[in-house]
Amino acid sequence: QFLPDDFVLRIDTAQFDIPVSTATLDSIQGFSANYIMFGYNNDEEFGYTKCSGASLIAPYTDSTYLGINPKVKSIYLQFSIDSVFALKDEQKYIPQNISIHKLIRPLDSTKVFNTSLSELDYDPTPIHVGSPVFFGDDSLKIYLTKEFGQELLATTVCEFDSTALFRERINGFYITTDEPEVGVNEGRINYLPINASTIYIEYLLTDPKRGFYNKDTTITFLFGYNYAVNSIKTSSKHLLSESTEEKLYIESLDGIKPYIKAEDLKKILDDWMMDRGLSKENLLIARAAFEFPFEMTSKDNLEISRYYPKQIYPCVKSSDANSSDFHFLSPLPEIYTNSYVGEINRSSKSYICDVTNYIQKIVKNDSFTEYDNVYISPILSYIDSDESQYYGFDNQNYKRGFLNGTG
């Protein structure tokens, strides 16, 4: 009783119903250090998803001399597929028509978004021979045109020694599929790992210094060098609605997501502080969390295991330095210091995301921009070679689910 009021630490807890709408994104990061994605699916409620991908070609060897006027006998591309995703098990082995195109523009540093590649970036005439069909196996062999093989056989010793120099002439491949009208919950998305596919060229080598005249020889090039840029497009915009009382849709990639505005949170917190006679100067948030419950019965368990995101977290939008029209999403930085980072909990039937620092900043600040608003997004977590854990926006797995609405 001898202390002034501002020396007394008062502890309180509060729970609020958050106004949540839904939103989609005009662009997301298409850059991937893991996979080239191609394929399609048609979700019953969320709609159609289409994926195509581009990556680089690089020589396997250096200081290689291909002789005088080497002539292609045959050339083929050997894919090594890591995995596939299908909405139904029986769709994992459906036939898909594959198309390989030569990039006519380089994959430079500006092409990092799912909307970065257009028809202007690749030759519309495919460079494969025949009509390749993929049935979802772990490998695929596609024969390419001899004309493209001759382009690769024009590689100089200097280009073999310098990947950068090689890339000035050979830009890489763009892989896509047709877009058939598939039925509900049909289709398949294929994952081609980076640095895992090979171009084989059988050719005739002539090198008088070594005594070779039209000698049968094979040389290989790597496809999928270093990284990929995936063109990914979902069609769930038809689900956008300001009314979210019944349920909230959440989808990975550039699909629909719960959307929370910072100014709405500010109003809730300001009203709460006013009711309790508090001010932003003397309020310290010890812990704050978003909780997103969902419905689950025993019969839903398989669907939730397959389709629902394993982890969701608030992500904020950032602008590309080169264009304000392109954006990418990243989890709030505090994800690395929190205990609850949005992992699915089937026991509590909810996702819980600690957001203490984010809420503290909203309490302290008075003005906000769209870059303070959060998209509740599926995210990826992975561990690097140094055993360090990293988190990122999920731009490679197709996941979707239904969260309880605000009502």
Short mmCIF file of N, CA and C in Angstrom, two decimals, residues 311-315 330-343 352-358 377-381 389-393:
data_model
loop_
_atom_site.label_atom_id
_atom_site.label_comp_id
_atom_site.label_asym_id
_atom_site.label_seq_id
_atom_site.Cartn_x
_atom_site.Cartn_y
_atom_site.Cartn_z
N GLN A 311 1.30 -27.90 -40.48
CA GLN A 311 1.68 -26.73 -39.70
C GLN A 311 1.19 -25.48 -40.43
N ILE A 312 0.60 -24.55 -39.68
CA ILE A 312 0.21 -23.26 -40.24
C ILE A 312 0.76 -22.16 -39.33
N TYR A 313 0.95 -20.98 -39.89
CA TYR A 313 1.47 -19.88 -39.08
C TYR A 313 1.19 -18.56 -39.80
N PRO A 314 1.02 -17.47 -39.03
CA PRO A 314 0.81 -16.17 -39.67
C PRO A 314 2.02 -15.76 -40.51
N CYS A 315 1.75 -15.40 -41.75
CA CYS A 315 2.80 -14.94 -42.67
C CYS A 315 2.47 -13.52 -43.11
N SER A 330 6.34 -14.71 -45.91
CA SER A 330 7.28 -15.30 -44.96
C SER A 330 6.63 -15.36 -43.59
N PRO A 331 6.89 -16.42 -42.81
CA PRO A 331 6.36 -16.47 -41.44
C PRO A 331 6.89 -15.32 -40.61
N LEU A 332 6.10 -14.90 -39.63
CA LEU A 332 6.59 -13.89 -38.68
C LEU A 332 7.92 -14.35 -38.09
N PRO A 333 8.92 -13.46 -37.99
CA PRO A 333 10.25 -13.87 -37.52
C PRO A 333 10.26 -14.53 -36.14
N GLU A 334 9.26 -14.21 -35.31
CA GLU A 334 9.26 -14.75 -33.95
C GLU A 334 8.98 -16.25 -33.90
N ILE A 335 8.70 -16.85 -35.04
CA ILE A 335 8.45 -18.29 -35.07
C ILE A 335 9.64 -19.06 -34.51
N TYR A 336 10.85 -18.48 -34.60
CA TYR A 336 12.06 -19.17 -34.14
C TYR A 336 12.22 -19.14 -32.62
N THR A 337 11.43 -18.32 -31.94
CA THR A 337 11.57 -18.20 -30.49
C THR A 337 10.33 -18.64 -29.74
N ASN A 338 9.33 -19.15 -30.44
CA ASN A 338 8.07 -19.51 -29.81
C ASN A 338 7.96 -21.02 -29.56
N SER A 339 7.10 -21.36 -28.62
CA SER A 339 6.86 -22.77 -28.29
C SER A 339 5.79 -23.38 -29.17
N TYR A 340 4.73 -22.63 -29.44
CA TYR A 340 3.63 -23.13 -30.26
C TYR A 340 3.71 -22.48 -31.64
N VAL A 341 4.06 -23.29 -32.62
CA VAL A 341 4.30 -22.76 -33.96
C VAL A 341 3.36 -23.38 -34.99
N GLY A 342 2.11 -23.54 -34.57
CA GLY A 342 1.05 -23.90 -35.50
C GLY A 342 1.01 -25.33 -35.97
N GLU A 343 1.57 -26.25 -35.19
CA GLU A 343 1.50 -27.66 -35.59
C GLU A 343 0.09 -28.20 -35.31
N ILE A 352 -2.41 -23.93 -32.84
CA ILE A 352 -2.12 -22.81 -31.94
C ILE A 352 -0.81 -22.16 -32.39
N CYS A 353 -0.85 -20.85 -32.61
CA CYS A 353 0.30 -20.10 -33.10
C CYS A 353 0.63 -18.98 -32.12
N ASP A 354 1.78 -19.09 -31.46
CA ASP A 354 2.24 -18.00 -30.59
C ASP A 354 2.62 -16.79 -31.43
N VAL A 355 2.11 -15.60 -31.02
CA VAL A 355 2.36 -14.36 -31.78
C VAL A 355 2.60 -13.20 -30.81
N THR A 356 3.37 -13.44 -29.76
CA THR A 356 3.54 -12.45 -28.70
C THR A 356 4.14 -11.15 -29.21
N ASN A 357 5.24 -11.24 -29.93
CA ASN A 357 5.90 -10.02 -30.42
C ASN A 357 5.01 -9.24 -31.39
N TYR A 358 4.30 -9.98 -32.22
CA TYR A 358 3.42 -9.34 -33.20
C TYR A 358 2.33 -8.53 -32.49
N SER A 377 -1.14 -19.27 -43.15
CA SER A 377 -0.69 -20.06 -44.30
C SER A 377 -0.06 -21.39 -43.86
N PRO A 378 -0.22 -22.43 -44.67
CA PRO A 378 0.59 -23.63 -44.47
C PRO A 378 2.07 -23.28 -44.63
N ILE A 379 2.90 -23.82 -43.76
CA ILE A 379 4.33 -23.54 -43.84
C ILE A 379 5.12 -24.85 -43.85
N LEU A 380 6.39 -24.72 -44.22
CA LEU A 380 7.33 -25.83 -44.22
C LEU A 380 8.33 -25.65 -43.10
N SER A 381 8.74 -26.73 -42.50
CA SER A 381 9.88 -26.69 -41.59
C SER A 381 10.88 -27.73 -42.05
N GLN A 389 17.15 -25.53 -37.66
CA GLN A 389 15.79 -25.62 -38.19
C GLN A 389 15.39 -24.30 -38.83
N TYR A 390 14.72 -24.43 -39.98
CA TYR A 390 14.24 -23.26 -40.70
C TYR A 390 12.76 -23.44 -41.02
N TYR A 391 12.07 -22.31 -41.17
CA TYR A 391 10.66 -22.30 -41.51
C TYR A 391 10.46 -21.43 -42.75
N GLY A 392 9.52 -21.84 -43.57
CA GLY A 392 9.21 -21.04 -44.75
C GLY A 392 7.78 -21.28 -45.20
N PHE A 393 7.29 -20.35 -45.98
CA PHE A 393 5.97 -20.48 -46.60
C PHE A 393 5.96 -21.70 -47.52
#
